[in-house]
mmCIF file of C-alpha atoms in Angstrom:
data_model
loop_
_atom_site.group_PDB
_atom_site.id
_atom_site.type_symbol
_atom_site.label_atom_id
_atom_site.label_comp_id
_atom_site.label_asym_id
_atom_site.label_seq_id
_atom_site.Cartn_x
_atom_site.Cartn_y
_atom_site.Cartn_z
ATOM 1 C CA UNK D 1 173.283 -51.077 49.943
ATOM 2 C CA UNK D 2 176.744 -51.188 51.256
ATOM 3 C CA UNK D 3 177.288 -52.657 54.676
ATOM 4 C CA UNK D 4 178.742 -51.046 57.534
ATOM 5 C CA UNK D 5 181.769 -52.413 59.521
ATOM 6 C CA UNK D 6 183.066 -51.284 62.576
ATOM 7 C CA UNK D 7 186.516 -52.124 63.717
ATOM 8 C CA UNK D 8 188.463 -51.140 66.923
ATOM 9 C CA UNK D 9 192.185 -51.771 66.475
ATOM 10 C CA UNK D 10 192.106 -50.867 62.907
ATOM 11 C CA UNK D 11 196.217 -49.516 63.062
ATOM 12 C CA UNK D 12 197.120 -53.206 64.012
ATOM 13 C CA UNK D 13 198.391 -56.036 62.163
ATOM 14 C CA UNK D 14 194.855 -57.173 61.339
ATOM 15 C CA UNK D 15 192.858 -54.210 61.381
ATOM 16 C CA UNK D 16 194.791 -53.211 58.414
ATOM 17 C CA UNK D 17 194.261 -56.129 57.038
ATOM 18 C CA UNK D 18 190.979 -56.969 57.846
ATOM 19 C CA UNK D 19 189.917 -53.156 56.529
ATOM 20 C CA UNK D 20 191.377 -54.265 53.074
ATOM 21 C CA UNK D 21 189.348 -57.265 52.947
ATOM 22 C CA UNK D 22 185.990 -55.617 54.110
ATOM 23 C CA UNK D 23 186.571 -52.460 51.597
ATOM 24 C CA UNK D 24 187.306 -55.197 49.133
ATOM 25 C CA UNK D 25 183.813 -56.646 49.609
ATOM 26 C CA UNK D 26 182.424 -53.128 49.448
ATOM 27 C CA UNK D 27 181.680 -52.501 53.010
ATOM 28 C CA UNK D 28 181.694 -49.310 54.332
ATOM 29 C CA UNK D 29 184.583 -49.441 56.875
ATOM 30 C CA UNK D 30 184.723 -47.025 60.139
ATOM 31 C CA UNK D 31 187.782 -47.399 62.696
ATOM 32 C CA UNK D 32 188.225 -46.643 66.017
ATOM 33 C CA UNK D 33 191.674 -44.568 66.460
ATOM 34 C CA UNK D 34 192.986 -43.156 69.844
ATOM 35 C CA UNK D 35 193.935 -39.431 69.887
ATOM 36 C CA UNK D 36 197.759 -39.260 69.367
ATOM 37 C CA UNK D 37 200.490 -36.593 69.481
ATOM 38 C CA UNK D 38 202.039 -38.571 66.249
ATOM 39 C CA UNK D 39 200.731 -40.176 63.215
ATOM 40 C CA UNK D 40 200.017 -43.670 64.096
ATOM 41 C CA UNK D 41 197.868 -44.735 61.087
ATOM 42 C CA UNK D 42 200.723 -45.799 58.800
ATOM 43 C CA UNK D 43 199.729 -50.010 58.083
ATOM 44 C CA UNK D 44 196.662 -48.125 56.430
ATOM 45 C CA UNK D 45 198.597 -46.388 54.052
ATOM 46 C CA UNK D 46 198.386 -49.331 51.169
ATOM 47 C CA UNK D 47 194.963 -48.352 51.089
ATOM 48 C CA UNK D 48 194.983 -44.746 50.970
ATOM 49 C CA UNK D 49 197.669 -45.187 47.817
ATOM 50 C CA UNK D 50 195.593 -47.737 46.127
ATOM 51 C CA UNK D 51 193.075 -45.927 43.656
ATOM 52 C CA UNK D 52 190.697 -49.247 43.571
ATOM 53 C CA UNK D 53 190.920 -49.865 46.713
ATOM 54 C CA UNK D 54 187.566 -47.268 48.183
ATOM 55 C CA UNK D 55 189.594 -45.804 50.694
ATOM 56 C CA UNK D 56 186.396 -42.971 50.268
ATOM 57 C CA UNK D 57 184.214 -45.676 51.987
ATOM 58 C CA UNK D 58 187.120 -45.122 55.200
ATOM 59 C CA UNK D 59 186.280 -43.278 57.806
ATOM 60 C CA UNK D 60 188.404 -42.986 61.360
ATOM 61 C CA UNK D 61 186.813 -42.373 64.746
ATOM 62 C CA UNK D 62 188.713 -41.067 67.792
ATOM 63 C CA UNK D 63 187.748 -43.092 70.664
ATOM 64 C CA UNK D 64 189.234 -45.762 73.175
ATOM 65 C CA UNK D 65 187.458 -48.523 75.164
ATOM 66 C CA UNK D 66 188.669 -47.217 78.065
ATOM 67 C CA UNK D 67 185.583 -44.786 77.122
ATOM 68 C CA UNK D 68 182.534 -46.389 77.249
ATOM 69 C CA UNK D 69 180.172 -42.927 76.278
ATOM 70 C CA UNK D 70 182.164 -42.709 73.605
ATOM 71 C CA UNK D 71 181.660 -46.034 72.075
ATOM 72 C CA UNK D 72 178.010 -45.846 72.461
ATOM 73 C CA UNK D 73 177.844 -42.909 71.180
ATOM 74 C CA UNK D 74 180.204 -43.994 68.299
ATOM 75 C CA UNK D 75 177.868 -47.283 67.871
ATOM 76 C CA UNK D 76 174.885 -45.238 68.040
ATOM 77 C CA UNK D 77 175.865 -42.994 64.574
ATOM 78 C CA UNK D 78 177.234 -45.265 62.849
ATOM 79 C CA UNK D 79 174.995 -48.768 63.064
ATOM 80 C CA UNK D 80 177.328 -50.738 61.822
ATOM 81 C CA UNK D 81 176.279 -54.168 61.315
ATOM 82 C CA UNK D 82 179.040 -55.873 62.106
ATOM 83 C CA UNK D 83 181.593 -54.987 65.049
ATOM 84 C CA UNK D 84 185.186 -56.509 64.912
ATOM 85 C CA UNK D 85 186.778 -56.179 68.320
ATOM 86 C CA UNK D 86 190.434 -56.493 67.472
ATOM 87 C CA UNK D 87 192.020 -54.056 70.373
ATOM 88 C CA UNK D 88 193.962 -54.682 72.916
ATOM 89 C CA UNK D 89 197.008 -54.331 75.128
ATOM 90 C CA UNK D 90 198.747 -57.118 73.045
ATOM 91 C CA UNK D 91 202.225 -57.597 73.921
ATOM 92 C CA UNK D 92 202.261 -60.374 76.115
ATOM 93 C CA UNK D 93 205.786 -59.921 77.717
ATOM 94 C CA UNK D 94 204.473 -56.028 78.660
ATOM 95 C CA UNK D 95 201.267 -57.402 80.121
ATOM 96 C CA UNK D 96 203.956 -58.816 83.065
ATOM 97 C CA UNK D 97 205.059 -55.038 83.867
ATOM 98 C CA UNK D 98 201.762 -53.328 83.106
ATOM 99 C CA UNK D 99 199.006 -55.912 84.273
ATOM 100 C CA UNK D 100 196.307 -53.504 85.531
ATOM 101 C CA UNK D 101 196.506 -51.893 81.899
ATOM 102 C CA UNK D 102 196.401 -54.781 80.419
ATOM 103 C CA UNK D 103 193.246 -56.131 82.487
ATOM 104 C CA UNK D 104 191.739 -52.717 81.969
ATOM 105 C CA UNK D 105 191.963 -52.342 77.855
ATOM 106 C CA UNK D 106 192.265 -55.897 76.821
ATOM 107 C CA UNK D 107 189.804 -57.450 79.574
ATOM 108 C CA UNK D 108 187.425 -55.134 80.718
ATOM 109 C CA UNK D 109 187.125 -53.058 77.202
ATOM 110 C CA UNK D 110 185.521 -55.484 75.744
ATOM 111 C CA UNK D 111 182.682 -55.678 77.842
ATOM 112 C CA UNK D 112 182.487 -51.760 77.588
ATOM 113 C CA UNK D 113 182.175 -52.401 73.833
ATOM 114 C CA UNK D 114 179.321 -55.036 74.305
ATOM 115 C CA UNK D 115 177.549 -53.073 76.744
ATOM 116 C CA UNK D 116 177.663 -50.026 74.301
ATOM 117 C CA UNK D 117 176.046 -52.524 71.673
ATOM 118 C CA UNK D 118 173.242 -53.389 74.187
ATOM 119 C CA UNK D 119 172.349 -50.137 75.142
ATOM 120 C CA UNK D 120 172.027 -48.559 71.601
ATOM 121 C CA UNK D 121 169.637 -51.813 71.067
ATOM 122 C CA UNK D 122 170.792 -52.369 67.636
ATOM 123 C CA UNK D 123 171.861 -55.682 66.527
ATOM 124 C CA UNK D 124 175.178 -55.864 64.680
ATOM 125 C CA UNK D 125 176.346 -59.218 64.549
ATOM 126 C CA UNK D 126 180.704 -59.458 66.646
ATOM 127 C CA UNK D 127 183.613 -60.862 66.495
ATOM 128 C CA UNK D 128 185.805 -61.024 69.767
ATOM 129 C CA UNK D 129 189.844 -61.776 68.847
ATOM 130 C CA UNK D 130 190.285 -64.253 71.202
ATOM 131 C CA UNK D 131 194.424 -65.844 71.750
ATOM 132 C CA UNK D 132 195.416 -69.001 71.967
ATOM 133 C CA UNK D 133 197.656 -67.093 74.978
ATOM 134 C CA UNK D 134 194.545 -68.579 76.580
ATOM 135 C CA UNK D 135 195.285 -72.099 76.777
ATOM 136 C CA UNK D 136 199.028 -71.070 78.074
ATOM 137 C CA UNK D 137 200.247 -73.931 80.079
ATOM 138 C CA UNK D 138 198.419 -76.464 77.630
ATOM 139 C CA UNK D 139 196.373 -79.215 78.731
ATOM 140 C CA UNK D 140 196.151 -81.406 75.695
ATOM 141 C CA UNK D 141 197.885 -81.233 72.778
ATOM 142 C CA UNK D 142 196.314 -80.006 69.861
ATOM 143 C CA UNK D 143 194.150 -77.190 71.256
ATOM 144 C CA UNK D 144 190.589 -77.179 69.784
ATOM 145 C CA UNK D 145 187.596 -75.306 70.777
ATOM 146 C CA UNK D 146 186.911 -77.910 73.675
ATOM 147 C CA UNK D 147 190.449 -77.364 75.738
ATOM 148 C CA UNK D 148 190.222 -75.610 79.126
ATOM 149 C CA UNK D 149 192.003 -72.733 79.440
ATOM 150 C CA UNK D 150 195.153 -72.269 81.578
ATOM 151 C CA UNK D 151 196.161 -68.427 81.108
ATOM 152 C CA UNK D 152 200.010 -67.873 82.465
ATOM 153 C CA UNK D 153 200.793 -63.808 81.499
ATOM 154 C CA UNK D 154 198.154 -60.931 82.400
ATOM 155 C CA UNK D 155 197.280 -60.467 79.157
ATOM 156 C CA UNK D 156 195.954 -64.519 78.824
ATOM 157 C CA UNK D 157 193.799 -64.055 81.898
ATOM 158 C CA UNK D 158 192.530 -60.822 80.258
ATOM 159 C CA UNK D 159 191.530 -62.909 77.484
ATOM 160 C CA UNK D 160 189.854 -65.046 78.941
ATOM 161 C CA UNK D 161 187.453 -62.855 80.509
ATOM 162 C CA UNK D 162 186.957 -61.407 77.229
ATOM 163 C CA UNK D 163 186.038 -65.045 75.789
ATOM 164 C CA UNK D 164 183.697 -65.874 78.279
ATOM 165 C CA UNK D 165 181.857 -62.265 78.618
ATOM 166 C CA UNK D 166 181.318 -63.119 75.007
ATOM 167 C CA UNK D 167 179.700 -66.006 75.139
ATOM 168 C CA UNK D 168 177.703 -64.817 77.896
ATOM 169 C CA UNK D 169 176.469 -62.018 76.111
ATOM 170 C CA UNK D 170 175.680 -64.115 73.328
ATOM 171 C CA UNK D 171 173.393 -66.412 75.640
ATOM 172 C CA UNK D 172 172.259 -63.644 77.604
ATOM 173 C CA UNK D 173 170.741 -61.547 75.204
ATOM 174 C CA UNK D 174 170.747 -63.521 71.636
ATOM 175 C CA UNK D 175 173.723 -61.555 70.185
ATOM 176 C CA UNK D 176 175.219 -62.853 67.341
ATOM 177 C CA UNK D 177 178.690 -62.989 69.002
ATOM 178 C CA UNK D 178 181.470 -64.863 68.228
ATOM 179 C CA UNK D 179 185.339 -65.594 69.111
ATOM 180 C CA UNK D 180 187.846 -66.504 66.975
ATOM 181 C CA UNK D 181 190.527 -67.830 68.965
ATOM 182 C CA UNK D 182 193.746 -67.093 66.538
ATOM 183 C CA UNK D 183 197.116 -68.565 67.088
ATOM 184 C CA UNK D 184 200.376 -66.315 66.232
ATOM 185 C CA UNK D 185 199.567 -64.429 63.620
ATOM 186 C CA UNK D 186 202.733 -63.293 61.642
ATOM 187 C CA UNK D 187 202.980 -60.687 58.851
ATOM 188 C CA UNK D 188 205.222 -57.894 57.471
ATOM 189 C CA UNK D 189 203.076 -55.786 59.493
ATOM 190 C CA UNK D 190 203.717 -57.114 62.391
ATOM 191 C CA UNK D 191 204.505 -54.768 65.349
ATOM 192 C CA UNK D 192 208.163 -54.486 65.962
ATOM 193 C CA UNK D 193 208.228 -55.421 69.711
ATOM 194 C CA UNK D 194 206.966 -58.986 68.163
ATOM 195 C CA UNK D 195 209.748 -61.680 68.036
ATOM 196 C CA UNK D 196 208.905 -62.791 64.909
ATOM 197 C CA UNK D 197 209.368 -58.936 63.409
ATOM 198 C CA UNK D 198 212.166 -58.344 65.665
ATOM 199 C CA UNK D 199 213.915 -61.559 63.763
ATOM 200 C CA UNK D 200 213.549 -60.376 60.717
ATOM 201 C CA UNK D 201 213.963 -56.816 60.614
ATOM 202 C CA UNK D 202 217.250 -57.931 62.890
ATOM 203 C CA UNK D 203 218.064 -60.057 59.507
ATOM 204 C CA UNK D 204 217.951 -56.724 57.521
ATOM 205 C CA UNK D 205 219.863 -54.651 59.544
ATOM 206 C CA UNK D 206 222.274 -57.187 59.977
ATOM 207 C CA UNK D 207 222.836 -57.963 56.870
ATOM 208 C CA UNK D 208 222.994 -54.200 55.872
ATOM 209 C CA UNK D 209 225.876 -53.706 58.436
ATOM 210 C CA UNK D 210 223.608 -51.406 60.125
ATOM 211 C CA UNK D 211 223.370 -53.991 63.323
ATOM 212 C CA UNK D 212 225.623 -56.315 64.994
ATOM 213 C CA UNK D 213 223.568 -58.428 67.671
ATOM 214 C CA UNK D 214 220.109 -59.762 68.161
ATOM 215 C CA UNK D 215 218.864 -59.975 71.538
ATOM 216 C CA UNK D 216 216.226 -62.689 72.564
ATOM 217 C CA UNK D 217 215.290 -64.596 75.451
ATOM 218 C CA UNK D 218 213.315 -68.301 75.215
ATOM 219 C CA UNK D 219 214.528 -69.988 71.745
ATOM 220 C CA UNK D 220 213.268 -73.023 72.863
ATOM 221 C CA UNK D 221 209.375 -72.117 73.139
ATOM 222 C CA UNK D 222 207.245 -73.257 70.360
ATOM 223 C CA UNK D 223 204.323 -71.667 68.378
ATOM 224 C CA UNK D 224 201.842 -72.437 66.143
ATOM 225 C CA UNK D 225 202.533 -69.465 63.492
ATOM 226 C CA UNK D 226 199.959 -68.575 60.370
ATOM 227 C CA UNK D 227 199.628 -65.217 57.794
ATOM 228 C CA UNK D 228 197.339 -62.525 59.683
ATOM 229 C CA UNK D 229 196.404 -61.674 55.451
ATOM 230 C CA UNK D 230 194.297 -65.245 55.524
ATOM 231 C CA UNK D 231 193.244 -65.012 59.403
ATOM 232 C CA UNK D 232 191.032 -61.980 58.688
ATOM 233 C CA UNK D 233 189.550 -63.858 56.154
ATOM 234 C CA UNK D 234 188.770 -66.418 58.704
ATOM 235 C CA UNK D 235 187.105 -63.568 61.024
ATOM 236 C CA UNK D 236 184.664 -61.947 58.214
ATOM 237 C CA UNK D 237 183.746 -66.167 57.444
ATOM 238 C CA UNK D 238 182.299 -66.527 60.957
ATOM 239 C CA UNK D 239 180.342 -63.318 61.279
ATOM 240 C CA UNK D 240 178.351 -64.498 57.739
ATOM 241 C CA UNK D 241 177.338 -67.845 59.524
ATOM 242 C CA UNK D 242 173.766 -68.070 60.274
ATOM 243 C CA UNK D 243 174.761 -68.871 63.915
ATOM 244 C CA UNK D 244 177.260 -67.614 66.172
ATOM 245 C CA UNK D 245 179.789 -69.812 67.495
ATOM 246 C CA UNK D 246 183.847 -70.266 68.394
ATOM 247 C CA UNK D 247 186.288 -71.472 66.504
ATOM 248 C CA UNK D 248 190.458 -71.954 66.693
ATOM 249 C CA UNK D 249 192.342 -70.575 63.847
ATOM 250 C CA UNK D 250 195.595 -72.211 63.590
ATOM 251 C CA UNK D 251 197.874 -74.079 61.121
ATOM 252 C CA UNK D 252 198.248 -77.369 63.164
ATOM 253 C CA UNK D 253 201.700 -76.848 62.997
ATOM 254 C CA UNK D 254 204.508 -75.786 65.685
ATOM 255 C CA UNK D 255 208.178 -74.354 65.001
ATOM 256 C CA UNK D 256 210.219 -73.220 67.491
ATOM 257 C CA UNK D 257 212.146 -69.621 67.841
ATOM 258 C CA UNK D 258 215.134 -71.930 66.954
ATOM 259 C CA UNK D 259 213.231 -72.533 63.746
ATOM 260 C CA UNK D 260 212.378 -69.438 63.077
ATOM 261 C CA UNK D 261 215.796 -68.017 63.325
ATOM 262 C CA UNK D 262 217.321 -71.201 61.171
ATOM 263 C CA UNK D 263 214.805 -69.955 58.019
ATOM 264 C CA UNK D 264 214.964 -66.109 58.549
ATOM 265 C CA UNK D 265 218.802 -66.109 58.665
ATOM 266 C CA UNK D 266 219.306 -68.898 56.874
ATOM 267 C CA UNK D 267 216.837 -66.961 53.675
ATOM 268 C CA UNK D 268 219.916 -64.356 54.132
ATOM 269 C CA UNK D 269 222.855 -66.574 53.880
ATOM 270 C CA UNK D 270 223.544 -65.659 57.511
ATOM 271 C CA UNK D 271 224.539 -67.553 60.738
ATOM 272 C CA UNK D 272 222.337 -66.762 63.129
ATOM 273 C CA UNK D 273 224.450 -68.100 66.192
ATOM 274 C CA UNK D 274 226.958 -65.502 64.899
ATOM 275 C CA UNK D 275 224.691 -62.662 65.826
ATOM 276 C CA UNK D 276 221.812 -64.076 68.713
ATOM 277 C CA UNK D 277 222.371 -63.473 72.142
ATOM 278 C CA UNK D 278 220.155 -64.797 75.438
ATOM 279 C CA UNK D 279 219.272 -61.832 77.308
ATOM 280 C CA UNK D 280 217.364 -62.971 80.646
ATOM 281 C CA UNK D 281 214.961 -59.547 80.585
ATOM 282 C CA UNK D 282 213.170 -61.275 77.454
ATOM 283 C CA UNK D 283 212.044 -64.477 79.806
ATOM 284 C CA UNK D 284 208.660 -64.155 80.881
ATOM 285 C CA UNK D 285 208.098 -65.005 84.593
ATOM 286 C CA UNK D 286 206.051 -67.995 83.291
ATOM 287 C CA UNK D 287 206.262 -68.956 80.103
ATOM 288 C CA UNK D 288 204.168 -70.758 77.623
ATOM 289 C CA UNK D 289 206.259 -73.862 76.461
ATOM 290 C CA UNK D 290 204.034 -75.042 73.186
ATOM 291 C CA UNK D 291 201.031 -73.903 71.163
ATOM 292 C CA UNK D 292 199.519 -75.788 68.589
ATOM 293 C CA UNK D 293 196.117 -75.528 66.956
ATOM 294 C CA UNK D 294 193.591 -78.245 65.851
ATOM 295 C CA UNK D 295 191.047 -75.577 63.144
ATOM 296 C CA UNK D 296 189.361 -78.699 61.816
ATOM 297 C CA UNK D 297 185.852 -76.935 62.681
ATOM 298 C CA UNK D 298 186.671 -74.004 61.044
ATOM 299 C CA UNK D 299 187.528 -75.726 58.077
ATOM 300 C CA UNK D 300 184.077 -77.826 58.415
ATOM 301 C CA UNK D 301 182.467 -75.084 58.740
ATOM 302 C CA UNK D 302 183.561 -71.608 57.788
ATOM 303 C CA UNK D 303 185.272 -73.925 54.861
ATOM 304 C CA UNK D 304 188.883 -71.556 56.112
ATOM 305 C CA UNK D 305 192.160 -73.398 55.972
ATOM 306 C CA UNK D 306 195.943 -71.835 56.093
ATOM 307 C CA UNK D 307 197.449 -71.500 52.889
ATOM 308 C CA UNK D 308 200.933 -70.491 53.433
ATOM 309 C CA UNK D 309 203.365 -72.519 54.611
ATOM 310 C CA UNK D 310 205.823 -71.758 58.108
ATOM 311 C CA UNK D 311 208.896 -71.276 55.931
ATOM 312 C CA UNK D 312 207.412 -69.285 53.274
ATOM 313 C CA UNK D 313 206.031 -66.730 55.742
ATOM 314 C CA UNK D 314 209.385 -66.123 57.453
ATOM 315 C CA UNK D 315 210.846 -65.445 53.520
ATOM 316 C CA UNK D 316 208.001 -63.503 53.077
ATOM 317 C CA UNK D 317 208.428 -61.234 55.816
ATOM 318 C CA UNK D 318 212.608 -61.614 55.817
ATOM 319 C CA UNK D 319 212.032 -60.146 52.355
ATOM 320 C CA UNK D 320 209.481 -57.674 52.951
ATOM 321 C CA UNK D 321 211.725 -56.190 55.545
ATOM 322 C CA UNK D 322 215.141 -56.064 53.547
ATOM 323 C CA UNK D 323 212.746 -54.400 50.666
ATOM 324 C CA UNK D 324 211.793 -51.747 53.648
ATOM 325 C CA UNK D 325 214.662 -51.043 54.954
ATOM 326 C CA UNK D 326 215.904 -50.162 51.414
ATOM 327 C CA UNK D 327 213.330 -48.095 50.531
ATOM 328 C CA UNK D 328 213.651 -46.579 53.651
ATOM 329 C CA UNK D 329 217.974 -45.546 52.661
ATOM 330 C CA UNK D 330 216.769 -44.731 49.403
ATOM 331 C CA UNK D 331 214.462 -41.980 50.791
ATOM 332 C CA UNK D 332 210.891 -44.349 49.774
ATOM 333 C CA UNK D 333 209.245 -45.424 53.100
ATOM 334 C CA UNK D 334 206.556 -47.674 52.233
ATOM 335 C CA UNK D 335 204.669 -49.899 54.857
ATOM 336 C CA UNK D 336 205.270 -53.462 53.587
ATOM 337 C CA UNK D 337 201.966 -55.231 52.691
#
């Protein structure tokens, strides 16, 4: 018999992905979708068009976890048996100008989703997406599993709570709960607000003639930058271990924005310094100078390690977005996979 997954955030980066992976493995995969005016659903697309792919074991939910009757209720029908918390306010420069939001949704839903699970007294086994926004102002250098926290942006601190209402929920009452605390994520799926997607879809535009200037705001901060495609697989590994636990997903690896702009443009024959501009409305009123991720215990023991490298995944997405953007003149909008 098939098992059941339940995933809030399913539009996202990951969800999309993670959905794939799970149908994939023939789960039965049900999403939690908030009630829009517009179609919002488009990064699931790739599986809707693929004919192998089960998109008949999909099924979308309307609900929000600013609702927490909902979500029992949604918990309570379905049974899943495993829960994969990926929602949130996520834009960490917004969280500045909409912090009680941000709190609300990325902080305080999550405990809504866990209290949900309690009360319908099944026993799905979790997985919280924890940030490595978390560690913010950085107090050693890697970051593992055993670095204290120092949140600088709402949506950090929000995290936070959501880590640690995790773990106490997991002590508390036995739940097999677990965080994965993911560093930047990048993909061609990648919300446009992102720098990273804002580089390179700038890099197609550009180079199209359709845009003349890029506007960013900290070049000099550094990140620790993976494929979302391989981090879901690092999120399904830890709810299959016999014990719950928390683990960093990372590359161990940091490139700046400076980087980032040298390969994306660079993959285009383009100068970037031609086309970048500072724009002080991009700083964030305290920024987080350098991320960088130790996931030796992951690859102990979830056996999960990062397979492509920083360079390749700005080509990859550089590409995936000049391939979009001409589908998109040539009347063939496809989401890029």
């Amino acid at each position: 018999m098939s098992k059941k997954a339940l995933i809030t955030g399913i539009t996202g980066q990951d969800g999309s992905y993670l959905a794939e992976l799970l149908l994939s493995k023939d789960y039965e995969v049900h999403g939690i979708i908030r009630r829009a005016s517009t179609f919002n659903t488009s990064r699931l697309d790739p599986i809707y068009d693929d004919p192998h792919s089960g998109s008949g074991r999909l099924k979308l939910h309307y609900g929000d976890l600013s609702d927490a009757s909902a979500l029992a209720r949604l918990i309570g029908r379905i049974q899943p048996d495993e829960v994969y918390n990926l929602a949130a306010q996520s834009h960490v420069r917004v969280s500045f100008d909409s912090p009680e939001y941000t709190a609300d949704i990325t902080g305080t839903g999550t405990v809504r989703l866990l209290e949900a699970i309690r009360e319908t007294g099944i026993r799905p086994r979790f997985y919280q997406a924890s940030s490595s926004e978390m560690f913010g102002k950085v107090q050693e250098i890697p970051q593992s599993e055993k670095t204290p926290f120092y949140p600088r942006s709402p949506y950090g601190c929000a995290k936070v709570y959501s880590y640690w209402i995790t773990v106490n929920y997991r002590e508390s009452y036995g739940l097999h709960a677990s965080n994965g605390i993911l560093f930047n994520h990048e993909s061609p799926r990648r919300g446009e607000t992102f720098v990273t997607r804002k580089i390179t879809r700038a890099v197609a535009h550009i180079q199209a003639g359709l845009q003349q200037k890029l506007f960013l705001g900290n070049l000099d901060a550094k990140r620790d930058w993976g494929y979302a495609k391989e981090y879901v697989d690092a999120m399904w590994l830890m709810l299959q271990q016999e014990h719950p636990d928390d683990y960093v997903i990372a590359t161990n690896e940091t490139h700046s924005i400076r980087e980032f702009l040298d390969v994306a443009f660079g993959h285009a024959n383009l100068d970037w310094s031609k086309f970048v501009e500072i724009d002080s409305r991009y700083y964030r009123p305290t920024e987080v100078e350098l991320l960088i991720g130790d996931y030796g215990k992951a690859k102990s023991q979830l056996g999960w390690e990062p397979r492509t490298k920083f360079a390749d995944l700005v080509k990859l997405m550089v590409d995936a977005d000049i391939k979009l953007l001409k589908d998109h003149r040539e009347g063939r909008v496809r989401v890029a996979g």
